Amino acid sequence: LAAVAFAAAAGFLAVPHAPAPATMLLTASAALMTSTSMVRSVCRDSVALGAVVTAAAGVVAVSGVCTVTSPRIAVAGSLLAVTAVVALSVAPKLAITVAGIGPSHGLVDEKRSADAHRLLTSVVTGSAGAAALGVALVALDAARSPEATLPVRLAAVLLAVDIGLLLSLRQRVHSDGGRRVALGFAAMTALATALAGAAVTAPAQTYWIAGATGAAGLAVIAVRREFEIANPVLRQSVNILDYLSAAAVVPLATWAGGLYDLSRNLGLP
């Protein structure tokens, strides 16, 4: 990981005063190249490096698109959040396909099963980290940009809340402790970003925001206790909430990235 960090720092400092998407592209490309080389050579069983490969690949793809289309950090963060959610959703199928397990492959030995679990953990961890990074970039752009309106800042807060809720709900479908910890940490990061963004957007309402956050935390604790009792109604409600939060990612990311404002300013009939 130290070698990957040094490579990313070299990419970040390679071109001073470059636009933000280009700097992200150089930084992520250096990290992706180094981590991929190490995974393919001496660190084949490293879950951490696999997570870095997943996150860096998402950042490279998004920053490459933004370098050509839009220099705004909010656009890059929105696209990264959406890409990470998609990768998180297809992670099990990807792990099964790459590891070569499933009904069509006959008997599965212990090695291939361990490889599938390790790959799944890497993809889930990297995708969760990329999602948290995406909402942080959106919130940062909304807080520092003088052109950001109140609806745009509100969209950044709602996107962070939605991503944090989605990541926390996805914990229940994983039995591995490492994946649950990664999802929980990323969810806490996204929710903390939402809390900070809400405080910056409405500083006069900080007390109400803190009270609402505490009430939401108590509600989550109560729901988790009831969920452990195997209440079928509650389980189905949580599944529906998971689907709704996943469906809300794209509209909120589009809103926070400013695409709706761009369409309105074009003056289309």
Short mmCIF file of C-alpha atoms in Angstrom, two decimals, residues 107-230:
data_model
loop_
_atom_site.label_atom_id
_atom_site.label_comp_id
_atom_site.label_asym_id
_atom_site.label_seq_id
_atom_site.Cartn_x
_atom_site.Cartn_y
_atom_site.Cartn_z
CA LEU A 107 -17.43 -29.33 -8.37
CA VAL A 108 -15.81 -26.30 -6.76
CA ASP A 109 -12.63 -26.85 -4.82
CA GLU A 110 -11.59 -24.92 -1.73
CA LYS A 111 -9.08 -22.74 -3.60
CA ARG A 112 -11.60 -21.39 -6.10
CA SER A 113 -14.11 -20.80 -3.34
CA ALA A 114 -11.54 -18.82 -1.35
CA ASP A 115 -10.60 -16.85 -4.47
CA ALA A 116 -14.25 -15.95 -5.05
CA HIS A 117 -14.68 -14.75 -1.46
CA ARG A 118 -11.47 -12.74 -1.63
CA LEU A 119 -12.44 -11.15 -4.93
CA LEU A 120 -15.92 -10.32 -3.65
CA THR A 121 -14.44 -8.67 -0.55
CA SER A 122 -12.06 -6.63 -2.69
CA VAL A 123 -14.78 -5.42 -5.07
CA VAL A 124 -17.24 -4.61 -2.28
CA THR A 125 -14.60 -2.75 -0.25
CA GLY A 126 -13.32 -0.78 -3.23
CA SER A 127 -16.83 0.08 -4.44
CA ALA A 128 -17.91 1.24 -0.99
CA GLY A 129 -14.83 3.44 -0.70
CA ALA A 130 -15.41 4.88 -4.18
CA ALA A 131 -19.03 5.69 -3.32
CA ALA A 132 -17.98 7.53 -0.16
CA LEU A 133 -15.33 9.40 -2.14
CA GLY A 134 -17.90 10.37 -4.76
CA VAL A 135 -20.33 11.95 -2.28
CA ALA A 136 -17.42 13.71 -0.56
CA LEU A 137 -16.39 15.30 -3.88
CA VAL A 138 -19.96 16.42 -4.55
CA ALA A 139 -20.29 17.92 -1.07
CA LEU A 140 -16.90 19.63 -1.36
CA ASP A 141 -17.83 21.25 -4.66
CA ALA A 142 -21.21 22.38 -3.30
CA ALA A 143 -19.59 23.90 -0.22
CA ARG A 144 -16.73 25.73 -1.94
CA SER A 145 -18.37 26.84 -5.18
CA PRO A 146 -19.87 30.35 -5.03
CA GLU A 147 -22.20 29.44 -7.90
CA ALA A 148 -23.81 26.56 -6.00
CA THR A 149 -27.43 27.36 -5.25
CA LEU A 150 -29.42 26.15 -2.27
CA PRO A 151 -31.16 23.36 -4.28
CA VAL A 152 -27.78 22.08 -5.49
CA ARG A 153 -26.40 22.00 -1.95
CA LEU A 154 -29.55 20.26 -0.78
CA ALA A 155 -29.12 17.70 -3.55
CA ALA A 156 -25.54 17.04 -2.41
CA VAL A 157 -26.76 16.42 1.14
CA LEU A 158 -29.57 14.13 -0.02
CA LEU A 159 -27.19 12.18 -2.25
CA ALA A 160 -24.82 11.62 0.70
CA VAL A 161 -27.72 10.50 2.90
CA ASP A 162 -28.99 8.13 0.21
CA ILE A 163 -25.57 6.58 -0.41
CA GLY A 164 -24.97 6.20 3.32
CA LEU A 165 -28.37 4.55 3.78
CA LEU A 166 -27.79 2.23 0.83
CA LEU A 167 -24.35 1.13 2.05
CA SER A 168 -25.63 0.49 5.56
CA LEU A 169 -28.54 -1.57 4.21
CA ARG A 170 -26.21 -3.64 2.05
CA GLN A 171 -24.44 -4.85 5.20
CA ARG A 172 -27.27 -7.28 5.90
CA VAL A 173 -26.63 -9.35 2.74
CA HIS A 174 -22.97 -10.08 3.58
CA SER A 175 -21.88 -12.59 6.20
CA ASP A 176 -18.17 -11.82 5.95
CA GLY A 177 -16.96 -9.53 8.72
CA GLY A 178 -14.50 -7.65 6.50
CA ARG A 179 -17.15 -6.71 3.98
CA ARG A 180 -19.56 -5.62 6.70
CA VAL A 181 -16.91 -3.43 8.32
CA ALA A 182 -15.99 -1.84 4.98
CA LEU A 183 -19.62 -1.10 4.14
CA GLY A 184 -20.28 0.25 7.62
CA PHE A 185 -17.25 2.52 7.57
CA ALA A 186 -18.13 3.86 4.11
CA ALA A 187 -21.73 4.41 5.20
CA MET A 188 -20.60 6.34 8.27
CA THR A 189 -18.31 8.45 6.09
CA ALA A 190 -21.14 9.28 3.68
CA LEU A 191 -23.53 10.13 6.51
CA ALA A 192 -20.89 12.28 8.20
CA THR A 193 -20.43 14.09 4.88
CA ALA A 194 -24.18 14.66 4.73
CA LEU A 195 -24.19 16.03 8.28
CA ALA A 196 -21.34 18.42 7.51
CA GLY A 197 -22.99 19.52 4.27
CA ALA A 198 -26.28 20.16 6.03
CA ALA A 199 -24.53 22.23 8.70
CA VAL A 200 -22.78 24.31 6.03
CA THR A 201 -25.97 24.75 4.01
CA ALA A 202 -28.12 25.79 7.00
CA PRO A 203 -25.82 26.90 9.84
CA ALA A 204 -28.71 28.48 11.74
CA GLN A 205 -30.46 25.10 11.94
CA THR A 206 -27.49 23.16 13.32
CA TYR A 207 -29.28 22.25 16.55
CA TRP A 208 -32.24 20.80 14.66
CA ILE A 209 -29.90 18.92 12.34
CA ALA A 210 -28.05 17.40 15.29
CA GLY A 211 -31.34 16.42 16.95
CA ALA A 212 -32.64 14.81 13.78
CA THR A 213 -29.36 12.92 13.39
CA GLY A 214 -29.60 11.57 16.93
CA ALA A 215 -33.22 10.52 16.43
CA ALA A 216 -32.30 8.76 13.19
CA GLY A 217 -29.49 6.91 14.97
CA LEU A 218 -31.84 5.70 17.69
CA ALA A 219 -34.34 4.59 15.06
CA VAL A 220 -31.65 2.59 13.27
CA ILE A 221 -30.68 0.85 16.52
CA ALA A 222 -34.31 -0.04 17.22
CA VAL A 223 -34.83 -1.35 13.69
CA ARG A 224 -31.70 -3.50 13.88
CA ARG A 225 -32.89 -5.09 17.13
CA GLU A 226 -36.27 -5.89 15.61
CA PHE A 227 -34.57 -7.13 12.44
CA GLU A 228 -32.58 -9.67 14.44
CA ILE A 229 -35.85 -11.17 15.71
CA ALA A 230 -36.65 -12.17 12.10
#
